[in-house]
Amino acid sequence: MFGRERTDPGREQSGPGPQPRVPAQEQRLAEPRVPAQEQRLAEPRVPVQEQRFREPPEPFDRPRLPEPPAPFDRPRSPEPPEPFQKPRSPEPPAFRRTPPLPAPGPSGPEPRTPAQRSAAPTPQPSPDAVLIRRTMAEAGPVADKVTSYFYALLFVRHPDLRPLFPAAMDTQRDRLLKALLTAAEHIDNTPVLVDYLQNLGRGHRKYGTRPEHYPAVGECLIGSLSRFASAIWDSETEAAWVRAYTTISQVMIDAAAADELRAPAWWYAEVVAHDLRTPDIAVITVRPDQPYPFLAGQYTSLETPWWPRIWRHYSFASAPRYDGLLSFHVKAVPAGWVSNALVHRARPGDIIRLGPPAGSMTVDHTTDNGLLCLGGGTGIAPIKALVEDVAEHGERRPVEVFYGARTDHDLYDIDTMLRLQQSHPWLAVRPVVDQQAHLHLPDAVREYGPWNEYDAYLSGPPGMIRSGVDALREAGIPSDRIRHDSVEELVAAGD
């Protein structure tokens, strides 16, 4: 369930990875041993809001979505089953300790952590944070075994959950580890992590995740951690993980329940235009079947009919439009299932599915600060949306756009950006081509400025984000005014 299309390709392998071997002394595979001290997690309470907006249907099991009977009169998902009737768990304790881990789930990248803004680290970590980080330090060297064993436990004990996941689990295993690292980084930063978990809870609705799934995930996660961190595992460590996971699951469940009252779990969208800008980059425009609210600079998750249960993140390439159309810039990357399908296979009339909007890399209209925008490759898409947003608000604050590419050929949207520059005197667009200037995008930014009265926005490959943040800090922009999507998630989403 963890987890936008980026120029940094991610790896994908066909077919599910092999199940990890369980040693003979662990009895038989049908019943993997879990340490005796493991206690069952409290069933997360089912939120009071029992009335569902709607539940998603079963994941696609066909190569293409059925044709709609009339333009976007497609029936929505079936009525949900009777509400989960297990006894509710008591109210979770107050959020005194920041939970460390979002619940693993079905395919596709999950909503990213909010646009990164540095926060002062907590001088004294909480007792649970110490124990959880110690567990991760112990299990880190064998992370592949931890995640493989976790999924073995989950699918053997709860085979009914297997259809929620994609056939190939290689990328999914990587996403679990990245989620653990993200949680560890923010374990004592409650506002950041709670916002992250709420986005996850809302995003998980499109997978069909229900409250009763969370205890199973938690038990198997603790079972795997206790096995591979046995040298430091004790009752206090287990209790810390139980407390953290119980609180995490409740945050996600409550966020999903609140979201059900105001938005669908997913939207159907018809491809209405497919513009192949280069042999491997396409601008795709879709019309959702019902209003789709979002902000410039945000992104969504997308599923194609050719790869069911595999969702990838893409940024909106424009500010909200009066006609309701949505545009995405997609680059086909090696072994990228979704990206290659969208660039080389999708055509007008095809139906895809969209998850909810997410992300906070948006314009702050309460300040007069200028905008310094760095867009590399298809990362120019959300930058273009931010420029349109400033224009639509009638503001004349300065906007400086650095558009990075390896070659002239890769500046596929430069004509659009230059037209915007001609229309708005407060906008400056500077293309930076590596092979011509022998200068990387972050280095070019250092040659201009000063930038101390600007808010910075970065979008592009993970390497560009990292070097760009360093360059902007050196140029005098405070960390809390540098916004970008989570680098860890970008690494997992480039396919």
Coordinates of C-alpha atoms in Angstrom, one line a residue:
M1 CA 0.0 0.0 0.0
F2 CA 3.0 2.2 0.1
G3 CA 4.1 4.2 -1.8
R4 CA 4.2 10.5 -9.4
E5 CA 6.0 9.9 -12.2
R6 CA 9.5 11.2 -12.2
T7 CA 12.4 11.1 -14.5
D8 CA 14.3 8.9 -12.1
P9 CA 13.3 5.4 -13.1
G10 CA 12.2 2.9 -10.6
R11 CA 12.7 -0.8 -11.1
E12 CA 9.9 -3.2 -11.8
Q13 CA 10.1 -6.9 -12.2
S14 CA 7.5 -9.1 -13.7
G15 CA 5.8 -11.7 -11.5
P16 CA 5.8 -12.0 -7.8
G17 CA 9.1 -12.5 -6.0
P18 CA 9.8 -15.8 -4.3
Q19 CA 8.4 -16.4 -0.9
P20 CA 11.1 -16.3 1.8
R21 CA 12.1 -19.7 3.2
V22 CA 11.1 -20.3 6.7
P23 CA 13.7 -22.5 8.6
A24 CA 12.6 -26.0 9.4
Q25 CA 12.6 -25.3 13.1
E26 CA 9.9 -22.8 12.6
Q27 CA 7.5 -25.8 12.2
R28 CA 5.6 -25.5 8.9
L29 CA 5.0 -22.6 6.5
A30 CA 1.3 -22.6 7.1
E31 CA 1.9 -21.4 10.6
P32 CA 5.0 -19.2 10.8
R33 CA 6.2 -18.9 14.4
V34 CA 5.7 -15.5 16.1
P35 CA 7.5 -14.9 19.4
A36 CA 5.6 -16.1 22.4
Q37 CA 5.5 -12.7 24.0
E38 CA 3.6 -11.2 21.0
Q39 CA 0.3 -9.8 22.1
R40 CA -2.5 -9.2 19.7
L41 CA -3.0 -5.6 18.7
A42 CA -6.2 -4.0 19.9
E43 CA -8.8 -3.9 17.1
P44 CA -8.9 -0.3 15.9
R45 CA -12.3 1.1 16.6
V46 CA -14.6 1.7 13.7
P47 CA -15.3 5.4 13.4
V48 CA -18.7 6.7 14.3
Q49 CA -19.3 7.7 10.7
E50 CA -20.8 4.4 9.5
Q51 CA -22.5 5.9 6.5
R52 CA -20.1 5.4 3.6
F53 CA -19.8 7.6 0.6
R54 CA -19.1 4.5 -1.4
E55 CA -16.6 1.7 -1.4
P56 CA -14.4 0.8 -4.4
P57 CA -15.3 -2.3 -6.4
E58 CA -13.0 -5.3 -6.7
P59 CA -9.6 -4.5 -8.3
F60 CA -9.6 -4.6 -12.1
D61 CA -9.3 -8.2 -13.3
R62 CA -9.6 -7.4 -17.0
P63 CA -7.2 -5.9 -19.5
R64 CA -9.4 -2.8 -20.1
L65 CA -12.2 -1.1 -18.3
P66 CA -15.7 -1.6 -19.7
E67 CA -17.0 1.1 -22.0
P68 CA -19.4 3.5 -20.2
P69 CA -23.0 3.2 -21.2
A70 CA -23.1 7.0 -21.7
P71 CA -20.4 9.6 -21.3
F72 CA -19.6 9.3 -17.6
D73 CA -22.9 7.8 -16.6
R74 CA -20.9 4.8 -15.4
P75 CA -22.4 3.4 -12.2
R76 CA -20.3 3.9 -9.2
S77 CA -19.0 1.2 -7.0
P78 CA -21.4 -1.2 -5.3
E79 CA -22.9 -0.5 -1.9
P80 CA -20.6 -1.5 0.9
P81 CA -21.2 -4.6 3.0
E82 CA -22.6 -4.3 6.5
P83 CA -20.3 -2.2 8.7
F84 CA -17.6 -4.0 10.5
Q85 CA -19.1 -5.5 13.6
K86 CA -16.1 -6.5 15.7
P87 CA -16.1 -4.9 19.1
R88 CA -14.5 -1.4 19.1
S89 CA -11.2 -0.9 20.8
P90 CA -11.0 1.7 23.5
E91 CA -10.1 5.2 22.5
P92 CA -6.4 5.4 21.7
P93 CA -4.3 7.3 24.1
A94 CA -3.5 11.0 23.5
F95 CA -0.9 11.5 20.8
R96 CA 2.0 11.9 23.3
R97 CA 4.4 9.9 21.2
T98 CA 4.7 10.3 17.5
P99 CA 3.9 6.9 15.9
P100 CA 6.7 5.5 13.7
L101 CA 5.1 3.5 10.9
P102 CA 2.2 3.7 8.4
A103 CA 0.4 0.5 7.8
P104 CA 1.6 -1.4 4.7
G105 CA -1.0 -1.9 2.1
P106 CA -1.7 -2.7 -1.5
S107 CA 0.2 -1.7 -4.6
G108 CA 1.3 1.7 -5.6
P109 CA 3.0 4.5 -4.1
E110 CA 1.3 6.1 -1.2
P111 CA 0.6 9.7 -0.6
R112 CA 3.9 11.4 -0.1
T113 CA 4.9 13.2 3.1
P114 CA 3.9 16.8 3.0
A115 CA 6.1 19.3 1.1
Q116 CA 9.3 19.2 3.1
R117 CA 9.7 22.0 5.6
S118 CA 12.5 21.5 8.1
A119 CA 11.5 21.5 11.8
A120 CA 13.7 21.8 14.8
P121 CA 14.6 18.3 16.0
T122 CA 13.4 17.2 19.4
P123 CA 16.3 17.4 21.8
Q124 CA 15.2 14.4 23.9
P125 CA 13.5 11.6 21.9
S126 CA 10.6 9.9 23.5
P127 CA 11.1 6.5 25.2
D128 CA 9.1 4.8 22.4
A129 CA 11.1 6.6 19.7
V130 CA 14.4 5.3 21.2
L131 CA 13.1 1.7 21.2
I132 CA 11.6 1.9 17.7
R133 CA 14.8 3.4 16.2
R134 CA 16.9 0.8 17.9
T135 CA 14.7 -1.9 16.4
M136 CA 15.2 -0.4 12.9
A137 CA 18.9 0.0 13.4
E138 CA 19.1 -3.7 14.2
A139 CA 16.8 -4.9 11.4
G140 CA 18.2 -2.4 8.8
P141 CA 21.0 -4.7 7.5
V142 CA 18.5 -7.5 6.8
A143 CA 15.7 -5.2 5.6
D144 CA 14.9 -7.4 2.6
K145 CA 14.4 -10.4 4.9
V146 CA 12.3 -8.4 7.3
T147 CA 9.9 -7.3 4.5
S148 CA 9.8 -10.6 2.7
Y149 CA 9.0 -12.5 5.9
F150 CA 6.3 -9.9 6.8
Y151 CA 4.5 -10.6 3.5
A152 CA 4.9 -14.3 4.0
L153 CA 3.2 -14.1 7.4
L154 CA 0.5 -11.8 6.1
F155 CA -0.4 -13.9 3.0
V156 CA -0.2 -17.3 4.8
R157 CA -2.3 -16.2 7.8
H158 CA -4.6 -13.9 5.9
P159 CA -4.9 -15.2 2.3
D160 CA -8.0 -13.1 1.8
L161 CA -5.8 -10.0 1.8
R162 CA -3.6 -11.2 -1.1
P163 CA -5.9 -9.9 -3.9
L164 CA -5.5 -6.4 -2.6
F165 CA -1.9 -6.5 -3.6
P166 CA -0.3 -6.5 -7.1
A167 CA 1.0 -9.8 -8.6
A168 CA 4.6 -8.6 -8.5
M169 CA 5.7 -7.6 -5.0
D170 CA 9.3 -6.5 -5.7
T171 CA 8.6 -2.8 -5.7
Q172 CA 6.1 -3.2 -2.8
R173 CA 8.9 -4.6 -0.5
D174 CA 11.0 -1.5 -1.2
R175 CA 8.1 0.8 -0.3
L176 CA 7.7 -0.8 3.1
L177 CA 11.3 -0.1 4.0
K178 CA 11.0 3.5 2.8
A179 CA 7.9 4.0 4.8
L180 CA 9.8 2.7 7.9
L181 CA 12.6 5.1 7.3
T182 CA 10.2 8.0 6.7
A183 CA 8.5 7.2 10.0
A184 CA 11.7 7.0 11.9
E185 CA 12.8 10.3 10.5
H186 CA 9.7 12.0 11.8
I187 CA 8.9 9.9 14.8
D188 CA 9.0 12.8 17.3
N189 CA 7.6 15.3 14.9
T190 CA 3.9 14.8 15.5
P191 CA 2.4 17.4 13.1
V192 CA 4.4 16.2 10.1
L193 CA 3.7 12.5 10.8
V194 CA 0.0 12.9 11.6
D195 CA -0.5 14.8 8.4
Y196 CA 1.4 12.0 6.5
L197 CA -0.8 9.3 8.2
Q198 CA -4.0 11.1 7.4
N199 CA -3.0 11.4 3.7
L200 CA -2.2 7.6 3.8
G201 CA -5.6 6.8 5.3
R202 CA -7.4 8.8 2.7
G203 CA -5.3 7.4 -0.1
H204 CA -5.8 3.8 1.1
R205 CA -9.5 4.0 0.4
K206 CA -8.9 3.4 -3.3
Y207 CA -7.3 0.0 -2.5
G208 CA -10.4 -1.2 -0.6
T209 CA -8.6 -1.1 2.8
R210 CA -11.0 -1.5 5.7
P211 CA -10.6 -1.1 9.5
E212 CA -10.5 -4.9 10.0
H213 CA -7.4 -5.2 7.9
Y214 CA -5.1 -3.2 10.2
P215 CA -4.8 -5.6 13.1
A216 CA -3.6 -8.4 10.7
V217 CA -1.0 -6.1 9.3
G218 CA 0.2 -5.0 12.7
E219 CA 0.5 -8.5 14.1
C220 CA 2.6 -9.7 11.1
L221 CA 4.8 -6.6 11.1
I222 CA 5.6 -7.1 14.8
G223 CA 6.1 -10.8 14.1
S224 CA 8.7 -10.1 11.4
L225 CA 10.5 -7.4 13.4
S226 CA 10.8 -9.6 16.5
R227 CA 12.3 -12.4 14.4
F228 CA 15.0 -10.3 12.8
A229 CA 15.7 -8.0 15.7
S230 CA 15.8 -10.7 18.2
A231 CA 19.0 -9.6 19.8
I232 CA 17.4 -6.4 21.2
W233 CA 13.7 -7.4 21.2
D234 CA 12.1 -7.5 24.6
S235 CA 8.7 -6.9 26.1
E236 CA 9.3 -3.1 26.3
T237 CA 10.2 -2.9 22.6
E238 CA 7.1 -4.9 21.6
A239 CA 4.9 -2.7 23.8
A240 CA 6.3 0.4 22.1
W241 CA 5.5 -1.0 18.7
V242 CA 2.0 -2.0 19.7
R243 CA 1.3 1.4 21.1
A244 CA 2.7 3.2 18.1
Y245 CA 1.0 1.0 15.5
T246 CA -2.4 1.1 17.3
T247 CA -2.3 4.8 17.3
I248 CA -1.1 4.9 13.7
S249 CA -3.9 2.7 12.5
Q250 CA -6.5 4.7 14.3
V251 CA -5.3 8.0 12.8
M252 CA -5.5 6.4 9.3
I253 CA -9.0 4.9 9.9
D254 CA -10.4 8.1 11.2
A255 CA -9.0 10.1 8.3
A256 CA -10.5 7.6 5.8
A257 CA -13.9 7.7 7.6
A258 CA -14.0 11.5 7.5
D259 CA -13.0 11.5 3.8
E260 CA -15.8 9.1 3.0
L261 CA -18.4 11.7 3.9
R262 CA -17.2 14.2 1.4
A263 CA -15.4 12.5 -1.5
P264 CA -15.3 9.2 -3.4
A265 CA -12.4 6.8 -3.0
W266 CA -11.5 7.2 -6.6
W267 CA -12.7 8.8 -9.9
Y268 CA -13.1 7.4 -13.4
A269 CA -11.5 9.6 -16.0
E270 CA -11.6 9.4 -19.8
V271 CA -8.5 10.2 -21.9
V272 CA -9.6 13.1 -24.2
A273 CA -6.2 14.1 -25.6
H274 CA -2.8 12.4 -26.0
D275 CA 0.0 14.6 -27.2
L276 CA 3.3 12.8 -27.8
R277 CA 5.9 15.6 -27.3
T278 CA 9.0 13.4 -27.7
P279 CA 9.4 9.6 -28.4
D280 CA 9.1 9.0 -24.6
I281 CA 7.2 12.0 -23.2
A282 CA 3.4 12.5 -23.6
V283 CA 1.1 15.2 -22.3
I284 CA -2.2 13.4 -21.4
T285 CA -5.5 15.2 -20.7
V286 CA -8.4 13.5 -19.0
R287 CA -11.9 14.3 -18.1
P288 CA -13.0 13.0 -14.7
D289 CA -16.6 11.6 -14.3
Q290 CA -17.4 14.0 -11.5
P291 CA -15.8 17.2 -10.1
Y292 CA -12.2 16.7 -9.0
P293 CA -11.0 19.4 -6.5
F294 CA -7.3 20.0 -6.2
L295 CA -4.7 22.8 -5.9
A296 CA -1.9 23.8 -8.2
G297 CA 1.2 22.0 -7.2
Q298 CA -0.5 18.9 -5.9
Y299 CA -0.4 15.4 -7.4
T300 CA -2.6 12.3 -7.6
S301 CA -2.3 8.6 -8.0
L302 CA -3.3 6.9 -11.2
E303 CA -4.2 3.4 -12.2
T304 CA -4.4 2.1 -15.8
P305 CA -6.7 -0.7 -17.0
W306 CA -3.6 -2.6 -18.3
W307 CA -1.9 -2.9 -14.9
P308 CA -4.6 -3.4 -12.2
R309 CA -3.8 -2.5 -8.6
I310 CA -0.7 -0.7 -9.6
W311 CA -0.9 3.0 -8.9
R312 CA 1.7 5.7 -9.7
H313 CA 1.9 9.4 -8.7
Y314 CA 1.7 12.2 -11.3
S315 CA 1.6 15.9 -10.7
F316 CA -1.2 18.1 -12.2
A317 CA 0.3 20.1 -15.1
S318 CA -2.1 23.0 -14.8
A319 CA -4.0 25.0 -12.2
P320 CA -7.7 24.0 -11.8
R321 CA -9.5 24.7 -15.1
Y322 CA -13.0 25.9 -15.7
D323 CA -13.8 22.9 -18.0
G324 CA -12.7 20.5 -15.3
L325 CA -10.0 18.8 -17.5
L326 CA -6.8 17.5 -15.9
S327 CA -3.4 17.2 -17.6
F328 CA -0.3 15.2 -16.7
H329 CA 3.2 15.0 -18.2
V330 CA 4.4 11.4 -18.4
K331 CA 7.8 10.1 -19.3
A332 CA 8.2 6.4 -20.2
V333 CA 11.1 5.0 -18.2
P334 CA 12.8 1.7 -18.6
A335 CA 10.7 -1.2 -17.1
G336 CA 8.0 1.3 -16.1
W337 CA 4.8 -0.5 -16.5
V338 CA 2.4 2.4 -15.9
S339 CA 4.5 5.1 -17.6
N340 CA 5.0 3.0 -20.8
A341 CA 1.3 2.1 -20.9
L342 CA 0.3 5.8 -20.7
V343 CA 2.9 7.0 -23.2
H344 CA 2.8 4.2 -25.8
R345 CA -0.6 2.6 -25.3
A346 CA -3.2 5.0 -24.0
R347 CA -5.4 6.7 -26.5
P348 CA -8.4 9.1 -26.4
G349 CA -11.4 7.1 -25.2
D350 CA -9.5 5.0 -22.7
I351 CA -10.7 5.0 -19.1
I352 CA -8.3 5.3 -16.2
R353 CA -8.8 5.7 -12.4
L354 CA -7.6 8.6 -10.2
G355 CA -7.0 8.6 -6.5
P356 CA -7.5 11.6 -4.3
P357 CA -5.3 14.7 -4.7
A358 CA -2.5 15.1 -2.2
G359 CA 0.6 17.2 -1.5
S360 CA 1.2 20.6 0.0
M361 CA 3.7 22.1 -2.5
T362 CA 1.2 24.9 -3.1
V363 CA 1.5 28.7 -3.3
D364 CA 1.1 30.7 -0.1
H365 CA -1.1 33.6 -1.2
T366 CA -0.8 35.3 2.2
T367 CA 2.7 36.5 1.5
D368 CA 4.3 38.8 -1.1
N369 CA 7.5 36.7 -1.3
G370 CA 8.6 35.9 -4.8
L371 CA 8.6 32.4 -6.1
L372 CA 11.9 30.6 -7.1
C373 CA 10.9 27.5 -9.1
L374 CA 13.3 24.7 -10.2
G375 CA 11.8 22.1 -12.6
G376 CA 13.8 19.3 -14.0
G377 CA 12.4 17.1 -16.9
T378 CA 8.7 16.4 -16.4
G379 CA 9.1 18.2 -13.0
I380 CA 8.2 21.3 -15.0
A381 CA 4.6 20.2 -14.9
P382 CA 3.7 21.3 -11.3
I383 CA 5.9 24.4 -11.8
K384 CA 3.8 25.4 -14.7
A385 CA 0.7 24.9 -12.6
L386 CA 2.1 27.2 -9.9
V387 CA 2.8 29.9 -12.4
E388 CA -0.8 29.7 -13.7
D389 CA -2.1 29.9 -10.1
V390 CA -0.2 33.1 -9.4
A391 CA -1.5 34.6 -12.6
E392 CA -5.1 33.6 -11.8
H393 CA -4.9 35.3 -8.4
G394 CA -3.9 38.6 -10.2
E395 CA -0.7 38.9 -8.2
R396 CA 2.4 40.6 -9.6
R397 CA 4.9 39.0 -7.3
P398 CA 8.2 38.0 -9.1
V399 CA 8.4 34.4 -10.3
E400 CA 11.7 33.0 -11.5
V401 CA 11.6 29.6 -13.2
F402 CA 14.7 27.6 -14.0
Y403 CA 13.8 24.8 -16.4
G404 CA 16.5 22.1 -16.4
A405 CA 17.1 19.5 -19.1
R406 CA 20.0 17.4 -20.3
T407 CA 19.5 18.4 -24.0
D408 CA 17.5 20.8 -26.0
H409 CA 15.3 17.9 -27.1
D410 CA 14.3 17.4 -23.4
L411 CA 12.9 21.0 -23.2
Y412 CA 9.6 19.6 -24.5
D413 CA 7.4 22.3 -22.8
I414 CA 9.7 25.4 -23.3
D415 CA 7.3 27.0 -25.9
T416 CA 4.5 26.9 -23.3
M417 CA 6.7 28.5 -20.6
L418 CA 7.9 31.2 -23.0
R419 CA 4.4 32.1 -24.0
L420 CA 3.5 32.5 -20.3
Q421 CA 6.6 34.7 -19.9
Q422 CA 5.4 36.9 -22.8
S423 CA 2.0 37.3 -21.1
H424 CA 3.3 38.1 -17.6
P425 CA 6.0 40.7 -17.1
W426 CA 6.7 39.4 -13.5
L427 CA 7.7 36.0 -14.9
A428 CA 11.2 35.0 -16.0
V429 CA 11.9 31.6 -17.5
R430 CA 15.5 30.5 -17.8
P431 CA 16.3 27.2 -19.6
V432 CA 19.3 25.3 -18.3
V433 CA 20.7 22.6 -20.6
D434 CA 23.4 20.5 -19.1
Q435 CA 25.2 19.5 -22.3
Q436 CA 25.4 23.1 -23.6
A437 CA 26.4 25.0 -20.5
H438 CA 28.1 22.1 -18.7
L439 CA 26.2 23.4 -15.7
H440 CA 23.7 21.6 -13.6
L441 CA 20.4 23.3 -12.6
P442 CA 21.3 23.9 -8.9
D443 CA 24.6 25.5 -10.0
A444 CA 22.8 27.8 -12.4
V445 CA 20.6 29.1 -9.6
R446 CA 23.7 30.2 -7.6
E447 CA 24.7 32.6 -10.5
Y448 CA 21.5 34.6 -10.0
G449 CA 19.8 36.1 -7.0
P450 CA 19.7 37.2 -4.2
W451 CA 17.0 34.9 -3.2
N452 CA 16.5 35.8 0.5
E453 CA 13.0 37.2 -0.3
Y454 CA 11.8 34.2 -2.3
D455 CA 9.9 31.0 -1.5
A456 CA 11.5 28.0 -3.3
Y457 CA 9.8 25.1 -5.1
L458 CA 11.6 22.1 -6.5
S459 CA 10.2 19.4 -8.7
G460 CA 12.2 16.8 -10.6
P461 CA 14.4 13.7 -10.1
P462 CA 15.6 12.9 -6.6
G463 CA 19.2 13.8 -7.3
M464 CA 18.2 17.3 -8.5
I465 CA 16.0 17.8 -5.4
R466 CA 18.8 16.9 -3.0
S467 CA 21.4 19.1 -4.8
G468 CA 18.8 21.9 -5.3
V469 CA 18.0 22.1 -1.6
D470 CA 21.7 22.4 -0.7
A471 CA 22.2 25.1 -3.3
L472 CA 19.1 27.1 -2.1
R473 CA 20.2 26.9 1.5
E474 CA 23.7 28.2 0.5
A475 CA 21.9 31.0 -1.4
G476 CA 20.3 32.1 1.9
I477 CA 16.8 30.7 1.6
P478 CA 15.6 29.3 5.0
S479 CA 14.8 25.6 5.0
D480 CA 11.2 26.3 6.0
R481 CA 10.7 28.2 2.8
I482 CA 12.0 25.4 0.5
R483 CA 9.1 23.1 -0.6
H484 CA 9.3 19.8 -2.5
D485 CA 7.8 16.3 -2.4
S486 CA 9.5 13.6 -0.3
V487 CA 12.7 12.5 -1.9
E488 CA 12.2 9.0 -0.5
E489 CA 8.9 8.6 -2.2
L490 CA 10.2 10.0 -5.5
V491 CA 12.7 7.2 -5.6
A492 CA 9.9 4.7 -5.3
A493 CA 7.6 6.4 -7.8
G494 CA 9.7 6.7 -10.9
D495 CA 8.0 4.0 -12.9

